[in-house]
Amino acid sequence: MSVIKMTDIDLSGKRVLIREDLNVPVADGKVTSDARIRAALPTIEAAIAANAAVMLVSHLGRPTEGQPEDKFSLQPVADHLGELLGREVPLVKDWIDGVDVEPGNVVLLENVRFLAGEKKCDDALAKKMASLCDVFVMDAFGTAHRAQASTYGVAEYAPVACAGPLLAAELEALAKALDNPARPFVAIVGGSKVSTKLNVLDTLANIVDTLIVGGGIANTFIAAAGHEVGKSLYEADMVGTAGKLAATADDRAEIPVPDDVVVADEFSADANAATKSVGEVGVDDMILDIGPDTADRFGKILAEAGTIIWNGPVGVFEFDKFGEGTRVLSEAIAASSAFSVAGGGDTLAAIDKYGVREKISYISTGGGAFLEFVEGKKLPAVAMLEKRAKD
Ligand code: ADP
Ligand code: MG
């Protein structure tokens, strides 16, 4: 990887725009899992210590562009970051036309996804962002797979564009884990972003020995096996794809489909929960977790693994009744002697909920980016930094 690194540049007195991934879960105006903020801290502290005028830019959630909404404000992140840094971090609401910040100080710019053109990487928007700074630092591994104005476009036009310490460290650590994985190599892909994650399964099936599916992805495989999934989250359009993946050839990963599941009568923390075999799921059921037998079976696979990568909880772990599958698997990963890598916002929240953080070998801040990296894809934001390093 030949990119300029932030640590190689003299930042003193410079206006430095740092793209971080501060997309953390927020409830009632408070940050509920601060892993991504903590991961970004060393970069932010280093830039302040170097006497840069620091502007932090990030997204939060999925607001409609051009329509700022309080529930997607980064204010809770500014408050939390201020506590961690021991200094006030002002949130700048209208920033695209200019930002006041002195060297040695830091401000957080309001949710970049409030700006029209961010997602489609509008050229004019990217140029405006670039004109705010002398140096652009890309440090958000979690968004490096997206070519957007604040991850890619701005890097094209900023006077200097470089990789932040967190991004550089993530790229190095993941490459190290994947270059020569100890086998069996097991991946767990769960969660709710079914359509995006189903696409990576095909590639993963060629890399790993066993591919454990959970969450909405597992439901799609259960449907592909001909079972009723009732009101469960799943991807009707992808049932055919899932069916083809499940019919594994010898040279591809095995994809064990759950044989028991926990169903609910509604999507809530105090829904009635029942364990059923996959053949018994009814039209009104909602599958919210893998069942205990399946969790046991998957746990044994993890116990024998040499390398484990994990993205996505296997159930709605936020509701205790539907968190058992995720708890059992997280404990199996923790107990396994495998080299384990986990990534994804909600995956990290689950890791904290079940207290296994110290027992996972490497925690990535990326979810989708993490999976694409594992697939061997060139991350667009990284490609742009490489291009700029050649200027
Ligand atoms: P990550 O952030 O780790 O990449 P995702 O965002 O894809 O993971 O998915 C996490 C979410 O998936 C959690 O909020 C969890 O409640 C939800 N989820 C897991 N299993 C199910 C399921 N069976 N039905 C609906 N939602 C699910
Ligand atoms: Mg998520």
CSV table of N, CA, C and O in Angstrom, one decimal, residues 6 9-19 47-48 50-56 92 94-107 109 128-137 154 158-162:
chain,number,residue,atom,x,y,z
A,6,MET,N,-0.7,10.3,7.6
A,6,MET,CA,-0.8,11.5,8.4
A,6,MET,C,0.4,11.7,9.2
A,6,MET,O,0.9,12.9,9.4
A,9,ILE,N,3.3,13.9,7.9
A,9,ILE,CA,3.1,15.3,7.5
A,9,ILE,C,3.2,16.2,8.7
A,9,ILE,O,2.7,15.9,9.7
A,10,ASP,N,3.8,17.4,8.4
A,10,ASP,CA,3.8,18.4,9.5
A,10,ASP,C,2.5,19.1,9.5
A,10,ASP,O,2.1,19.8,8.5
A,11,LEU,N,1.6,19.0,10.5
A,11,LEU,CA,0.3,19.5,10.5
A,11,LEU,C,0.2,20.9,11.2
A,11,LEU,O,-0.9,21.5,11.2
A,12,SER,N,1.3,21.4,11.7
A,12,SER,CA,1.3,22.6,12.6
A,12,SER,C,0.7,23.8,11.8
A,12,SER,O,1.2,24.1,10.7
A,13,GLY,N,-0.3,24.4,12.4
A,13,GLY,CA,-1.0,25.6,11.8
A,13,GLY,C,-1.8,25.3,10.6
A,13,GLY,O,-2.4,26.2,10.0
A,14,LYS,N,-1.9,24.0,10.2
A,14,LYS,CA,-2.7,23.7,9.0
A,14,LYS,C,-4.2,23.4,9.3
A,14,LYS,O,-4.5,23.0,10.4
A,15,ARG,N,-5.0,23.7,8.4
A,15,ARG,CA,-6.4,23.3,8.5
A,15,ARG,C,-6.6,21.9,8.0
A,15,ARG,O,-6.3,21.5,6.9
A,16,VAL,N,-6.9,21.0,9.0
A,16,VAL,CA,-6.9,19.6,8.7
A,16,VAL,C,-8.4,19.0,8.9
A,16,VAL,O,-9.0,19.1,9.9
A,17,LEU,N,-8.9,18.5,7.8
A,17,LEU,CA,-10.2,17.9,7.7
A,17,LEU,C,-10.0,16.4,7.8
A,17,LEU,O,-9.4,15.7,7.0
A,18,ILE,N,-10.6,15.8,8.9
A,18,ILE,CA,-10.4,14.4,9.2
A,18,ILE,C,-11.8,13.6,9.0
A,18,ILE,O,-12.7,13.9,9.7
A,19,ARG,N,-11.8,12.7,8.1
A,19,ARG,CA,-13.1,11.9,7.9
A,19,ARG,C,-12.9,10.7,8.9
A,19,ARG,O,-12.1,9.9,8.7
A,47,ALA,N,-3.6,14.9,16.1
A,47,ALA,CA,-3.7,16.1,15.2
A,47,ALA,C,-3.8,17.3,16.1
A,47,ALA,O,-3.2,18.4,15.7
A,48,ILE,N,-4.5,17.3,17.2
A,48,ILE,CA,-4.5,18.4,18.1
A,48,ILE,C,-3.1,18.7,18.7
A,48,ILE,O,-2.7,19.9,18.7
A,50,ALA,N,-0.4,18.1,17.4
A,50,ALA,CA,0.5,18.6,16.3
A,50,ALA,C,0.2,20.1,16.0
A,50,ALA,O,0.7,20.6,15.0
A,51,ASN,N,-0.8,20.7,16.7
A,51,ASN,CA,-1.2,22.1,16.5
A,51,ASN,C,-2.0,22.3,15.2
A,51,ASN,O,-1.9,23.4,14.6
A,52,ALA,N,-2.7,21.3,14.8
A,52,ALA,CA,-3.6,21.5,13.6
A,52,ALA,C,-4.9,22.1,14.0
A,52,ALA,O,-5.3,22.0,15.2
A,53,ALA,N,-5.5,22.8,13.1
A,53,ALA,CA,-6.9,23.3,13.3
A,53,ALA,C,-7.8,22.1,12.8
A,53,ALA,O,-7.9,21.9,11.6
A,54,VAL,N,-8.4,21.4,13.7
A,54,VAL,CA,-9.0,20.1,13.3
A,54,VAL,C,-10.5,20.2,13.1
A,54,VAL,O,-11.2,20.6,14.0
A,55,MET,N,-10.9,19.7,12.0
A,55,MET,CA,-12.3,19.6,11.6
A,55,MET,C,-12.6,18.1,11.4
A,55,MET,O,-12.1,17.5,10.5
A,56,LEU,N,-13.6,17.6,12.2
A,56,LEU,CA,-13.9,16.2,12.1
A,56,LEU,C,-15.2,16.1,11.3
A,56,LEU,O,-16.2,16.8,11.5
A,92,VAL,N,-20.6,22.0,14.7
A,92,VAL,CA,-20.8,23.1,13.7
A,92,VAL,C,-21.9,22.7,12.7
A,92,VAL,O,-21.8,21.7,12.0
A,94,ASP,N,-23.8,24.5,10.2
A,94,ASP,CA,-23.7,24.9,8.8
A,94,ASP,C,-22.3,25.1,8.5
A,94,ASP,O,-21.7,26.1,8.9
A,95,TRP,N,-21.6,24.2,7.9
A,95,TRP,CA,-20.2,24.3,7.8
A,95,TRP,C,-19.6,24.3,6.3
A,95,TRP,O,-18.5,24.6,6.1
A,96,ILE,N,-20.5,24.0,5.4
A,96,ILE,CA,-19.9,23.7,4.0
A,96,ILE,C,-19.3,25.0,3.4
A,96,ILE,O,-18.4,24.9,2.5
A,97,ASP,N,-19.8,26.1,3.8
A,97,ASP,CA,-19.2,27.4,3.2
A,97,ASP,C,-18.1,28.0,4.1
A,97,ASP,O,-17.6,29.1,3.7
A,98,GLY,N,-17.7,27.3,5.1
A,98,GLY,CA,-16.5,27.8,5.9
A,98,GLY,C,-16.7,27.5,7.3
A,98,GLY,O,-17.8,27.5,7.9
A,99,VAL,N,-15.5,27.2,8.0
A,99,VAL,CA,-15.5,26.8,9.4
A,99,VAL,C,-14.5,27.6,10.2
A,99,VAL,O,-13.4,27.8,9.7
A,100,ASP,N,-14.9,28.1,11.3
A,100,ASP,CA,-13.9,28.9,12.2
A,100,ASP,C,-13.3,27.9,13.2
A,100,ASP,O,-14.0,27.3,14.0
A,101,VAL,N,-12.1,27.7,13.1
A,101,VAL,CA,-11.4,26.8,14.1
A,101,VAL,C,-9.9,27.2,14.1
A,101,VAL,O,-9.3,27.4,13.1
A,102,GLU,N,-9.4,27.4,15.3
A,102,GLU,CA,-8.0,27.8,15.5
A,102,GLU,C,-7.1,26.6,15.6
A,102,GLU,O,-7.5,25.5,16.1
A,103,PRO,N,-5.8,26.8,15.3
A,103,PRO,CA,-4.8,25.7,15.5
A,103,PRO,C,-4.8,25.2,16.9
A,103,PRO,O,-5.0,26.0,17.9
A,104,GLY,N,-4.7,23.9,17.1
A,104,GLY,CA,-4.7,23.3,18.5
A,104,GLY,C,-6.2,23.1,19.0
A,104,GLY,O,-6.3,22.6,20.1
A,105,ASN,N,-7.2,23.4,18.2
A,105,ASN,CA,-8.6,23.2,18.6
A,105,ASN,C,-9.2,22.2,17.6
A,105,ASN,O,-8.7,21.9,16.6
A,106,VAL,N,-10.4,21.7,18.1
A,106,VAL,CA,-11.1,20.7,17.3
A,106,VAL,C,-12.6,21.0,17.3
A,106,VAL,O,-13.2,21.4,18.3
A,107,VAL,N,-13.2,20.8,16.1
A,107,VAL,CA,-14.7,21.0,16.0
A,107,VAL,C,-15.2,19.7,15.3
A,107,VAL,O,-14.5,19.1,14.5
A,109,LEU,N,-18.1,18.6,12.6
A,109,LEU,CA,-19.1,19.1,11.6
A,109,LEU,C,-20.3,18.2,11.6
A,109,LEU,O,-20.2,17.0,11.7
A,128,LYS,N,-16.1,21.8,-2.6
A,128,LYS,CA,-16.3,22.7,-1.5
A,128,LYS,C,-15.7,22.2,-0.2
A,128,LYS,O,-15.0,22.9,0.6
A,129,MET,N,-15.9,20.9,0.0
A,129,MET,CA,-15.3,20.2,1.2
A,129,MET,C,-13.8,20.4,1.2
A,129,MET,O,-13.1,20.7,2.2
A,130,ALA,N,-13.2,20.1,0.0
A,130,ALA,CA,-11.7,20.2,-0.1
A,130,ALA,C,-11.2,21.6,0.1
A,130,ALA,O,-10.1,21.7,0.7
A,131,SER,N,-12.0,22.6,-0.2
A,131,SER,CA,-11.5,24.0,0.0
A,131,SER,C,-11.5,24.4,1.4
A,131,SER,O,-11.0,25.4,1.8
A,132,LEU,N,-12.1,23.6,2.3
A,132,LEU,CA,-12.1,23.9,3.7
A,132,LEU,C,-10.7,23.6,4.4
A,132,LEU,O,-10.5,24.1,5.4
A,133,CYS,N,-9.9,22.8,3.7
A,133,CYS,CA,-8.7,22.3,4.4
A,133,CYS,C,-7.4,22.5,3.5
A,133,CYS,O,-7.5,22.7,2.3
A,134,ASP,N,-6.3,22.4,4.3
A,134,ASP,CA,-5.0,22.2,3.7
A,134,ASP,C,-4.6,20.7,3.5
A,134,ASP,O,-4.0,20.4,2.5
A,135,VAL,N,-5.1,20.0,4.5
A,135,VAL,CA,-4.8,18.5,4.4
A,135,VAL,C,-6.1,17.8,4.7
A,135,VAL,O,-6.8,18.1,5.7
A,136,PHE,N,-6.4,16.8,3.9
A,136,PHE,CA,-7.5,15.9,4.1
A,136,PHE,C,-7.0,14.5,4.6
A,136,PHE,O,-6.1,14.0,4.0
A,137,VAL,N,-7.5,14.1,5.8
A,137,VAL,CA,-7.1,12.8,6.3
A,137,VAL,C,-8.3,11.8,6.3
A,137,VAL,O,-9.3,12.1,6.8
A,154,VAL,N,-13.6,14.4,-1.9
A,154,VAL,CA,-12.8,15.4,-1.2
A,154,VAL,C,-11.3,15.0,-1.3
A,154,VAL,O,-10.4,15.9,-1.5
A,158,ALA,N,-8.5,17.9,-2.4
A,158,ALA,CA,-7.8,18.5,-1.3
A,158,ALA,C,-6.3,18.7,-1.7
A,158,ALA,O,-5.8,17.9,-2.5
A,159,PRO,N,-5.7,19.8,-1.2
A,159,PRO,CA,-4.3,20.0,-1.5
A,159,PRO,C,-3.4,18.8,-1.2
A,159,PRO,O,-2.6,18.5,-2.0
A,160,VAL,N,-3.7,18.2,-0.1
A,160,VAL,CA,-2.9,17.0,0.3
A,160,VAL,C,-4.0,16.0,0.8
A,160,VAL,O,-4.9,16.4,1.5
A,161,ALA,N,-3.9,14.7,0.4
A,161,ALA,CA,-4.8,13.7,0.9
A,161,ALA,C,-4.0,12.5,1.5
A,161,ALA,O,-3.1,12.0,0.8
A,162,CYS,N,-4.3,12.1,2.7
A,162,CYS,CA,-3.5,11.1,3.3
A,162,CYS,C,-4.3,10.1,4.1
A,162,CYS,O,-5.5,10.4,4.4
